């Protein structure tokens, strides 16, 4: 069982294609354990080309003994014209593997960790691994090779010959909070990184887990409820080594929430600053609760060129209902801290949660109008995607929106009954139509021509240091003003 093919099933290239960090971590760990590993990547590339054929060809040429498939995205969480990736993955990825009809088949990844039974049942793979995969996969392979039982390995699900599925979900095993040691993945040594270089960012994970209790969130199910931190030295050594190989790369932190716990984020910045590295950094998942002047100042010094800040709401009632650990007063402070540091920010709001009504919407819209810099982007999601094992799932069952034990693989959304989808949608459309910097999730992908124009302007005016979203927003503003004049 020495040859392993790892397949990246991700077919999404918006907002940009993301390189398969998790698979590269697995590949590194497997190589260190003396397996022969290949990664099949690139299903996201637009096209007509023979994508299915190329995976089929890879299988025939490589003749793997084990095929591991990463399931990251299930759907895009957008209520309007929701994109469900599972059928596409079936066509492009699962079918060729089924046709190959050899080898042990294993599923894993964030999407799989939320729906292990449904996906194993649907595709009839042999095994699935929930949670982080590198150690568990090697344990599983060793157990198979040595004829040991496989059904007591934490995180592993197994489809027995009679079709019965058993398993121990990773979320039920809290880590002991020990230091996180991951093999450096060196993504560009496992796959052709060229297509990611121009549009994407290089992902860096500084920790796993999430101790926050947000009502709707799936992160604790995927990564566990306790933090495991990498040492700052380890994280920055990795960044430094990537920077030597790919000097122009933008690094993006992919922790569930970058600034929680805040001290860890501060220490990472301090280590970068002390080494005098000249970096371009960005991150998603900045929680307002953890924003302090010290942290943002350090982030600026370390090289952060933009951040994603995720208040979700700007109504005290909704912040409570969503189980957020900050209030509107804190949010106002956050805005001034970010302004003071001149930190370009994309703001994320999710409207329509339990208790949302006209008044709470007014509060959020009012906040956006009064406080958010119009050069910053405001991203508004309509309705909340319901995930298994979350507080929102319980409420949705109580309110009869979903049934108990109903599969949530096909996306279901929660929308407050006090508004209903039509009203919520109308109110958001009305608001975004008056503010060029506010975009509904469904409209957030800029048209190709706009991207092209933005790229030309950036080149002509030498705007390489400006975040792309700001260039795009200026173009939207021009269009907006022309529309108003018409
Ligand atoms: C960072 C992030 C982003 C960043 C990515 C930046 C970048 N440069 O990579 C941004 C903001 C761009 C982004 C965008 C999107 N994201 Co996102 N993202 C994440 C997040 C927080 C972390 C992903 C990550 O890199 N983790 C770190 C790596 C190391 O972990 P990993 O890949 O999961 O791999 C480990 C295990 O899963 C496992 N494993 C992985 N593969 C395999 C395979 C096998 C065989 C085995 C055994 C194990 C295994 O082992 C790995 C190593 O331990 C996750 C939530 C989460 N906590 O996972 C959401 C998440 C993956 N995103 C999600 C979604 C929906 C999206 C978008 C579609 C949103 C949108 N509408 O735009 C886009 C899609 C982008 C794309 N092109 O695919 C959802 C997917 C769930 C769903 N509903 O489908 C998640 C789970 C968040 C959620 N809501 O729960 N995202």
Coordinates of C-alpha atoms and ligand atoms in Angstrom, one line a residue:
X1 CA 0.0 0.0 0.0
X2 CA 2.7 2.4 -0.9
X3 CA 1.2 4.6 -3.6
X4 CA -1.3 7.3 -2.6
X5 CA -3.2 9.7 -4.9
X6 CA -4.7 12.7 -3.1
X7 CA -7.4 14.5 -5.1
X8 CA -8.4 18.1 -4.7
X9 CA -12.1 18.1 -5.6
X10 CA -12.6 21.9 -5.2
X11 CA -14.3 23.2 -8.3
X12 CA -14.7 26.8 -7.2
X13 CA -12.6 29.7 -8.5
X14 CA -14.4 32.5 -6.7
X15 CA -13.5 34.8 -5.0
X16 CA -10.2 33.2 -6.2
X17 CA -8.9 29.7 -6.4
X18 CA -7.5 28.5 -3.1
X19 CA -4.6 26.1 -3.1
X20 CA -5.2 22.8 -1.2
X21 CA -3.2 23.5 2.0
X22 CA -4.8 20.5 3.9
X23 CA -3.9 18.0 1.1
X24 CA -0.3 19.3 1.0
X25 CA 0.0 18.9 4.7
X26 CA -1.2 15.3 4.3
X27 CA 1.2 14.7 1.3
X28 CA 4.2 16.0 3.4
X29 CA 3.3 13.8 6.3
X30 CA 2.8 10.7 4.1
X31 CA 6.1 11.3 2.3
X32 CA 7.9 11.6 5.6
X33 CA 6.3 8.2 6.5
X34 CA 7.8 6.7 3.3
X35 CA 4.7 6.6 1.1
X36 CA 4.8 7.6 -2.6
X37 CA 2.3 10.4 -3.0
X38 CA 0.9 12.5 -5.8
X39 CA -1.6 15.3 -5.7
X40 CA -4.2 15.7 -8.4
X41 CA -5.1 19.4 -8.5
X42 CA -6.9 21.9 -10.8
X43 CA -10.5 20.9 -11.1
X44 CA -11.3 24.6 -10.5
X45 CA -9.7 25.7 -13.7
X46 CA -12.5 27.0 -15.9
X47 CA -13.3 24.9 -18.7
X48 CA -14.2 22.8 -21.4
X49 CA -11.0 20.8 -21.2
X50 CA -11.1 17.1 -20.5
X51 CA -11.0 17.5 -16.7
X52 CA -12.6 14.1 -16.1
X53 CA -10.3 12.5 -18.5
X54 CA -7.2 13.9 -16.9
X55 CA -8.1 12.4 -13.5
X56 CA -8.9 9.1 -15.2
X57 CA -5.5 9.2 -17.0
X58 CA -3.7 10.0 -13.7
X59 CA -5.3 7.0 -12.1
X60 CA -4.3 4.7 -14.9
X61 CA -0.8 6.0 -15.1
X62 CA -0.1 6.2 -11.3
X63 CA -2.0 3.0 -10.3
X64 CA -2.6 4.2 -6.7
X65 CA -3.2 1.7 -3.9
X66 CA -5.1 4.4 -1.9
X67 CA -7.1 7.3 -3.2
X68 CA -7.9 10.2 -0.8
X69 CA -10.3 12.9 -1.8
X70 CA -10.6 16.2 -0.1
X71 CA -14.1 17.6 0.2
X72 CA -13.8 21.3 1.2
X73 CA -16.9 23.1 -0.2
X74 CA -20.4 21.6 -0.2
X75 CA -22.1 24.8 -1.3
X76 CA -21.4 28.5 -1.5
X77 CA -23.7 29.5 1.4
X78 CA -25.6 32.0 -0.8
X79 CA -29.3 31.6 -0.6
X80 CA -30.0 33.1 -4.0
X81 CA -28.9 30.8 -6.9
X82 CA -27.1 28.6 -4.3
X83 CA -24.3 26.6 -5.9
X84 CA -24.3 23.0 -4.7
X85 CA -20.8 21.6 -5.5
X86 CA -21.5 17.9 -4.6
X87 CA -23.1 17.0 -8.0
X88 CA -20.2 18.6 -9.9
X89 CA -17.7 16.8 -7.7
X90 CA -19.5 13.6 -8.4
X91 CA -19.2 14.1 -12.1
X92 CA -15.6 15.3 -12.3
X93 CA -14.0 13.4 -9.4
X94 CA -16.0 10.5 -7.9
X95 CA -17.0 9.0 -11.3
X96 CA -13.4 8.5 -12.6
X97 CA -12.5 7.0 -9.2
X98 CA -15.4 4.6 -9.3
X99 CA -14.4 3.6 -12.9
X100 CA -10.9 2.9 -11.8
X101 CA -12.5 0.4 -9.4
X102 CA -9.2 -0.3 -7.5
X103 CA -7.6 0.8 -4.3
X104 CA -8.8 1.9 -0.9
X105 CA -10.9 5.0 -1.1
X106 CA -10.9 7.6 1.7
X107 CA -12.7 10.9 2.1
X108 CA -11.7 13.9 4.3
X109 CA -11.8 17.7 4.5
X110 CA -13.9 20.4 6.1
X111 CA -17.0 19.7 4.1
X112 CA -16.7 16.0 4.8
X113 CA -16.2 16.6 8.5
X114 CA -19.7 18.2 8.6
X115 CA -21.4 15.4 6.6
X116 CA -19.4 12.2 7.1
X117 CA -22.3 9.7 7.1
X118 CA -24.2 11.3 4.2
X119 CA -21.1 11.5 1.9
X120 CA -19.8 8.0 2.7
X121 CA -23.3 6.7 2.1
X122 CA -23.7 8.6 -1.2
X123 CA -20.3 7.6 -2.7
X124 CA -19.8 4.3 -1.0
X125 CA -16.1 5.0 -0.2
X126 CA -14.3 2.7 2.3
X127 CA -13.3 5.2 4.9
X128 CA -13.6 8.9 5.9
X129 CA -11.6 11.0 8.2
X130 CA -13.1 13.9 10.2
X131 CA -11.0 16.7 11.5
X132 CA -7.3 17.3 10.8
X133 CA -6.1 14.4 8.7
X134 CA -2.3 14.0 8.8
X135 CA -1.9 11.8 11.9
X136 CA -5.1 10.0 11.6
X137 CA -4.6 9.0 8.0
X138 CA -1.2 7.5 8.8
X139 CA -2.7 5.6 11.8
X140 CA -5.4 4.3 9.6
X141 CA -3.0 3.1 6.8
X142 CA -0.8 1.4 9.4
X143 CA -3.8 -0.3 10.9
X144 CA -5.0 -1.6 7.5
X145 CA -1.4 -2.7 6.6
X146 CA -1.0 -4.6 9.8
X147 CA -4.5 -6.1 9.9
X148 CA -5.4 -4.2 13.0
X149 CA -9.0 -3.1 13.7
X150 CA -9.8 0.3 12.2
X151 CA -12.9 1.2 14.0
X152 CA -11.5 2.6 17.2
X153 CA -9.3 5.3 15.6
X154 CA -10.6 8.8 16.7
X155 CA -11.9 10.7 13.7
X156 CA -12.3 7.7 11.4
X157 CA -15.6 6.6 9.8
X158 CA -15.8 3.2 8.1
X159 CA -18.3 1.7 5.6
X160 CA -18.5 -2.0 6.5
X161 CA -19.0 -4.6 3.8
X162 CA -22.7 -4.8 4.8
X163 CA -23.0 -1.1 4.1
X164 CA -23.2 -0.1 7.7
X165 CA -21.4 3.1 8.6
X166 CA -19.7 3.4 12.0
X167 CA -17.3 6.1 13.3
X168 CA -15.9 8.3 16.0
X169 CA -16.3 12.0 15.1
X170 CA -13.2 14.1 15.7
X171 CA -15.3 16.8 17.3
X172 CA -15.9 14.5 20.3
X173 CA -12.2 14.3 21.1
X174 CA -11.1 17.6 22.6
X175 CA -7.4 18.0 22.1
X176 CA -5.4 18.6 25.3
X177 CA -4.4 22.1 24.1
X178 CA -0.9 20.9 23.3
X179 CA 1.4 22.6 20.9
X180 CA 0.4 22.0 17.3
X181 CA 3.2 20.5 15.2
X182 CA 2.5 20.3 11.5
X183 CA 5.0 19.3 8.8
X184 CA 5.7 22.4 6.6
X185 CA 3.5 21.7 3.6
X186 CA 5.6 23.6 0.9
X187 CA 2.5 23.7 -1.4
X188 CA 4.6 24.7 -4.4
X189 CA 6.7 21.5 -4.2
X190 CA 3.6 19.3 -4.3
X191 CA 1.7 20.9 -7.3
X192 CA 2.0 23.5 -10.0
X193 CA 1.6 26.7 -7.9
X194 CA 1.8 29.0 -11.0
X195 CA -2.0 29.3 -11.5
X196 CA -2.4 30.4 -7.9
X197 CA 0.4 33.0 -7.9
X198 CA -1.4 35.7 -9.8
X199 CA -4.9 35.5 -8.3
X200 CA -4.6 33.7 -5.0
X201 CA -2.7 34.0 -1.7
X202 CA -0.4 31.6 0.1
X203 CA -2.4 30.0 3.0
X204 CA -0.8 29.9 6.5
X205 CA -2.4 28.2 9.4
X206 CA -1.2 29.4 12.9
X207 CA -3.5 27.3 15.0
X208 CA -6.5 24.9 15.0
X209 CA -9.8 25.0 16.9
X210 CA -12.2 27.6 17.9
X211 CA -13.5 28.4 21.4
X212 CA -16.0 31.0 20.3
X213 CA -19.7 30.1 20.6
X214 CA -21.3 31.8 17.6
X215 CA -24.8 30.3 17.1
X216 CA -24.5 29.2 13.5
X217 CA -20.9 28.4 13.1
X218 CA -19.5 25.0 12.0
X219 CA -15.8 25.7 12.9
X220 CA -15.9 23.8 16.3
X221 CA -17.2 20.8 14.5
X222 CA -14.5 20.9 11.8
X223 CA -11.5 21.9 14.0
X224 CA -12.6 21.0 17.5
X225 CA -13.6 23.4 20.4
X226 CA -10.1 23.8 21.9
X227 CA -7.1 25.7 20.5
X228 CA -3.9 24.0 19.5
X229 CA -1.3 26.7 18.7
X230 CA 1.8 26.4 16.5
X231 CA 4.8 28.2 18.0
X232 CA 5.4 31.7 16.5
X233 CA 8.9 30.6 15.5
X234 CA 7.5 27.7 13.6
X235 CA 4.9 29.8 11.8
X236 CA 7.3 32.6 10.9
X237 CA 10.0 30.1 9.8
X238 CA 7.5 28.7 7.4
X239 CA 6.6 32.2 6.1
X240 CA 10.3 33.0 5.7
X241 CA 11.0 29.9 3.7
X242 CA 8.1 30.5 1.4
X243 CA 9.1 34.1 0.9
X244 CA 12.5 32.9 -0.3
X245 CA 11.0 30.7 -2.9
X246 CA 8.1 32.9 -3.9
X247 CA 9.2 36.5 -3.2
X248 CA 6.1 38.3 -4.5
X249 CA 3.5 36.1 -2.8
X250 CA 0.7 37.5 -0.6
X251 CA 0.3 35.4 2.6
X252 CA -3.2 34.8 3.9
X253 CA -3.9 33.5 7.4
X254 CA -6.5 30.7 7.3
X255 CA -7.3 30.3 11.0
X256 CA -11.0 30.2 11.7
X257 CA -10.5 33.5 13.6
X258 CA -7.1 35.1 13.3
X259 CA -7.2 37.4 16.4
X260 CA -8.5 34.9 18.9
X261 CA -6.7 34.3 21.2
X262 CA -5.4 37.9 20.7
X263 CA -2.0 37.3 22.3
X264 CA -1.1 34.6 19.8
X265 CA -1.9 36.9 16.9
X266 CA 0.2 39.7 18.5
X267 CA 3.1 37.3 19.0
X268 CA 3.1 36.2 15.4
X269 CA 3.2 39.9 14.3
X270 CA 6.1 40.6 16.8
X271 CA 8.1 37.7 15.4
X272 CA 7.6 38.9 11.9
X273 CA 8.6 42.5 12.8
X274 CA 11.7 41.3 14.8
X275 CA 13.0 39.4 11.7
X276 CA 12.6 42.5 9.5
X277 CA 10.7 40.6 6.9
X278 CA 9.0 42.7 4.2
X279 CA 5.7 40.9 3.7
X280 CA 2.3 41.4 2.2
X281 CA -0.2 39.8 4.6
X282 CA -4.0 39.5 4.7
X283 CA -6.4 37.6 6.8
X284 CA -10.0 36.6 7.1
X285 CA -11.8 36.1 10.4
X286 CA -10.9 39.2 12.5
X287 CA -13.4 39.2 15.3
X288 CA -14.2 42.7 16.7
X289 CA -13.9 41.3 20.2
X290 CA -10.2 40.8 19.8
X291 CA -9.4 44.1 18.0
X292 CA -7.2 46.4 20.1
X293 CA -5.0 49.4 19.1
X294 CA -1.9 47.3 20.0
X295 CA -2.8 44.4 17.8
X296 CA -3.8 46.5 14.8
X297 CA -0.7 48.6 15.1
X298 CA 1.4 45.4 15.2
X299 CA -0.5 44.0 12.2
X300 CA 0.2 47.1 10.2
X301 CA 3.9 47.0 11.1
X302 CA 4.1 43.3 10.2
X303 CA 2.8 44.0 6.7
X304 CA -1.0 43.5 6.8
X305 CA -2.4 45.2 3.7
X306 CA -6.0 44.3 4.3
X307 CA -8.3 42.4 6.7
X308 CA -11.8 40.9 6.8
X309 CA -13.7 42.0 9.9
X310 CA -16.7 39.9 10.8
X311 CA -19.2 41.6 13.2
X312 CA -22.2 39.8 11.5
X313 CA -24.6 42.4 12.9
X314 CA -24.5 45.9 14.4
X315 CA -27.6 45.5 16.6
X316 CA -27.0 44.7 20.3
X317 CA -30.1 42.4 20.3
X318 CA -28.8 40.4 17.3
X319 CA -25.2 40.3 18.6
X320 CA -26.7 38.6 21.7
X321 CA -28.9 36.3 19.7
X322 CA -25.9 35.2 17.6
X323 CA -23.9 34.6 20.8
X324 CA -21.2 37.1 19.9
X325 CA -18.9 38.3 22.7
X326 CA -18.9 42.0 21.9
X327 CA -21.5 44.8 21.7
X328 CA -22.2 47.8 19.5
X329 CA -20.0 50.1 21.7
X330 CA -17.1 47.8 21.1
X331 CA -17.8 47.8 17.4
X332 CA -17.8 51.6 17.3
X333 CA -14.3 51.5 19.0
X334 CA -13.2 48.9 16.5
X335 CA -14.1 51.2 13.6
X336 CA -12.0 54.0 15.1
X337 CA -9.0 51.8 15.8
X338 CA -9.0 50.6 12.2
X339 CA -9.4 54.1 10.8
X340 CA -6.6 55.4 13.0
X341 CA -4.4 52.6 11.6
X342 CA -5.7 53.2 8.1
X343 CA -6.3 49.5 7.7
X344 CA -8.2 48.6 4.5
X345 CA -11.1 46.4 5.7
X346 CA -13.8 44.2 4.2
X347 CA -16.7 44.0 6.6
X348 CA -19.0 40.9 6.7
X349 CA -22.6 41.0 7.9
X350 CA -25.0 38.1 8.0
X351 CA -28.6 39.2 8.3
X352 CA -31.8 37.4 9.0
X353 CA -30.9 35.4 12.1
X354 CA -33.2 34.5 15.0
X355 CA -35.0 37.7 16.2
X356 CA -34.0 39.8 13.2
X357 CA -36.7 42.4 12.5
X358 CA -37.1 45.8 10.8
X359 CA -35.6 47.5 13.9
X360 CA -32.5 45.4 14.1
X361 CA -32.0 45.8 10.4
X362 CA -32.3 49.6 10.8
X363 CA -29.7 49.5 13.5
X364 CA -27.2 47.6 11.3
X365 CA -27.8 49.7 8.2
X366 CA -27.5 52.9 10.3
X367 CA -24.2 51.7 11.7
X368 CA -22.8 50.9 8.3
X369 CA -23.9 54.3 7.0
X370 CA -22.5 56.3 9.9
X371 CA -19.3 54.5 10.7
X372 CA -17.9 52.5 7.8
X373 CA -15.5 54.2 5.5
X374 CA -16.9 54.2 2.0
X375 CA -13.5 53.1 0.6
X376 CA -14.1 49.8 2.5
X377 CA -16.3 47.0 1.3
X378 CA -19.4 45.8 3.1
X379 CA -20.4 42.2 2.3
X380 CA -24.0 41.3 3.3
X381 CA -25.2 37.7 3.4
X382 CA -28.9 37.0 3.4
X383 CA -30.0 34.2 5.7
X384 CA -27.9 31.8 7.6
X385 CA -26.8 28.4 6.2
X386 CA -27.8 25.8 8.8
X387 CA -25.0 23.4 9.8
X388 CA -25.3 20.2 11.8
X389 CA -24.5 20.4 15.6
X390 CA -25.0 24.1 15.9
X391 CA -27.3 26.2 18.1
X392 CA -28.9 27.4 15.0
X393 CA -29.8 23.8 14.0
X394 CA -31.7 23.4 17.3
X395 CA -33.6 26.7 16.9
X396 CA -34.5 25.8 13.3
X397 CA -35.9 22.4 14.5
X398 CA -37.9 24.1 17.3
X399 CA -39.3 26.6 14.8
X400 CA -40.2 23.8 12.3
X401 CA -37.9 25.2 9.6
X402 CA -36.1 21.8 9.4
X403 CA -37.1 18.4 10.7
X404 CA -35.2 16.6 13.5
X405 CA -32.5 14.4 11.8
X406 CA -33.1 16.0 8.4
X407 CA -30.0 15.9 6.3
X408 CA -28.4 19.4 5.9
X409 CA -26.1 18.4 3.1
X410 CA -28.3 20.2 0.6
X411 CA -28.3 23.7 1.9
X412 CA -31.1 24.9 4.2
X413 CA -31.2 28.5 5.3
X414 CA -32.6 30.1 8.5
X415 CA -34.5 33.4 8.0
X416 CA -36.2 35.1 10.9
X417 CA -40.0 34.6 10.7
X418 CA -40.4 38.2 11.8
X419 CA -39.2 39.2 8.3
X420 CA -39.4 36.3 5.9
X421 CA -37.2 35.9 2.8
X422 CA -39.0 38.3 0.5
X423 CA -39.0 41.2 3.0
X424 CA -35.4 40.6 4.1
X425 CA -34.2 40.4 0.5
X426 CA -36.1 43.6 -0.4
X427 CA -34.7 45.5 2.5
X428 CA -31.1 44.4 1.7
X429 CA -31.5 45.2 -2.0
X430 CA -32.9 48.6 -1.2
X431 CA -29.9 49.4 1.1
X432 CA -27.2 48.1 -1.2
X433 CA -28.7 50.0 -4.2
X434 CA -28.0 53.2 -2.3
X435 CA -24.4 52.4 -1.3
X436 CA -21.9 51.5 -3.9
X437 CA -19.5 49.9 -1.3
X438 CA -22.2 47.5 0.0
X439 CA -22.7 44.3 -1.8
X440 CA -25.0 41.4 -1.4
X441 CA -23.3 38.0 -1.3
X442 CA -25.1 37.1 -4.5
X443 CA -23.7 40.1 -6.3
X444 CA -20.2 40.0 -4.8
X445 CA -18.3 38.5 -7.8
X446 CA -17.3 41.5 -10.0
X447 CA -17.9 41.1 -13.7
X448 CA -14.9 40.0 -15.7
X449 CA -14.7 43.3 -17.6
X450 CA -14.5 45.2 -14.4
X451 CA -11.7 43.0 -13.1
X452 CA -9.9 43.5 -16.4
X453 CA -10.3 47.2 -16.2
X454 CA -9.1 47.3 -12.6
X455 CA -6.0 45.3 -13.5
X456 CA -5.2 47.7 -16.3
X457 CA -5.6 50.7 -14.0
X458 CA -3.5 49.2 -11.3
X459 CA -0.7 48.5 -13.8
X460 CA -0.9 52.0 -15.4
X461 CA -1.1 53.9 -12.1
X462 CA 1.3 51.6 -10.3
X463 CA -1.2 50.7 -7.6
X464 CA 0.3 47.3 -6.6
X465 CA 0.1 48.2 -2.9
X466 CA -3.6 49.1 -3.0
X467 CA -6.0 46.2 -2.1
X468 CA -7.8 45.0 -5.3
X469 CA -11.2 45.5 -3.6
X470 CA -10.5 49.3 -3.3
X471 CA -9.7 49.6 -7.0
X472 CA -12.8 47.7 -7.9
X473 CA -14.9 49.8 -5.5
X474 CA -13.7 53.0 -7.3
X475 CA -14.9 51.5 -10.6
X476 CA -18.2 50.7 -9.0
X477 CA -18.5 54.2 -7.7
X478 CA -18.0 55.6 -11.3
X479 CA -20.7 53.2 -12.6
X480 CA -23.0 54.1 -9.7
X481 CA -22.7 57.9 -10.4
X482 CA -23.3 57.4 -14.1
X483 CA -26.5 55.3 -13.3
X484 CA -27.7 58.1 -11.0
X485 CA -27.2 60.8 -13.6
X486 CA -29.1 58.8 -16.2
Ligands
LIG1 C1 -9.7 30.2 5.2 C2 -11.0 29.9 4.5 C3 -11.3 30.6 3.4 C4 -10.4 31.6 2.7 C5 -9.3 30.8 1.9 C6 -8.0 31.5 1.7 C7 -6.9 30.7 1.2 N1 -6.0 31.3 0.5 O1 -6.9 29.5 1.3 C8 -11.4 32.3 1.8 C9 -12.0 33.5 2.5 C10 -10.9 32.8 0.4 C11 -12.6 31.3 1.7 C12 -13.5 31.3 0.6 C13 -14.5 30.4 0.5 N2 -14.9 29.5 1.5 CO1 -13.9 29.1 3.1 N3 -13.0 28.6 4.6 C14 -11.8 28.9 5.1 C15 -11.6 28.1 6.5 C16 -11.8 29.1 7.6 C17 -10.3 27.4 6.6 C18 -9.8 26.6 5.4 C19 -8.4 26.1 5.6 O2 -7.5 26.5 4.9 N4 -8.1 25.3 6.7 C20 -6.7 24.9 7.0 C21 -6.4 23.5 6.3 C22 -5.0 23.1 6.8 O3 -7.4 22.6 6.7 P1 -8.1 21.7 5.7 O4 -8.0 22.1 4.3 O5 -9.5 21.5 6.2 O6 -7.4 20.3 5.8 C23 -7.3 19.5 6.9 C24 -8.5 18.5 7.2 O7 -9.7 19.0 6.6 C25 -8.1 17.2 6.6 N5 -8.3 16.9 5.2 C26 -8.4 17.8 4.1 N6 -8.5 17.1 3.0 C27 -8.5 15.8 3.3 C28 -8.5 14.7 2.4 C29 -8.4 13.4 3.0 C30 -8.4 12.2 2.1 C31 -8.2 13.3 4.4 C32 -8.1 11.9 5.0 C33 -8.2 14.4 5.3 C34 -8.3 15.7 4.7 O8 -6.7 17.2 6.9 C35 -6.1 18.5 6.6 C36 -4.9 18.7 7.4 O9 -5.1 18.5 8.8 C37 -12.8 27.1 6.4 C38 -13.4 26.7 7.7 C39 -12.5 25.7 8.4 N7 -12.3 25.9 9.7 O10 -12.1 24.7 7.9 C40 -13.8 27.8 5.5 C41 -14.7 26.9 4.6 C42 -13.9 25.7 4.0 N8 -15.1 27.8 3.5 C43 -16.3 27.6 3.1 C44 -16.9 28.2 2.0 C45 -18.4 27.9 1.7 C46 -16.2 29.1 1.2 C47 -16.7 29.8 -0.1 C48 -17.5 29.0 -1.0 C49 -17.5 31.1 0.4 C50 -18.0 31.9 -0.7 N9 -19.3 31.9 -1.0 O11 -17.2 32.6 -1.4 C51 -15.4 30.3 -0.7 C52 -14.8 29.2 -1.7 C53 -13.4 29.6 -2.1 C54 -12.8 28.5 -3.0 N10 -12.2 29.0 -4.1 O12 -12.9 27.4 -2.7 C55 -17.1 26.5 4.0 C56 -17.3 25.2 3.3 C57 -18.6 24.6 3.8 C58 -19.7 24.6 2.8 N11 -20.8 25.2 3.1 O13 -19.5 24.2 1.7 C59 -16.1 26.4 5.2 C60 -16.0 25.0 5.9 C61 -16.6 27.4 6.3 C62 -17.9 27.1 6.9 N12 -18.9 27.9 6.6 O14 -18.2 26.2 7.6 N13 -12.5 30.4 2.7

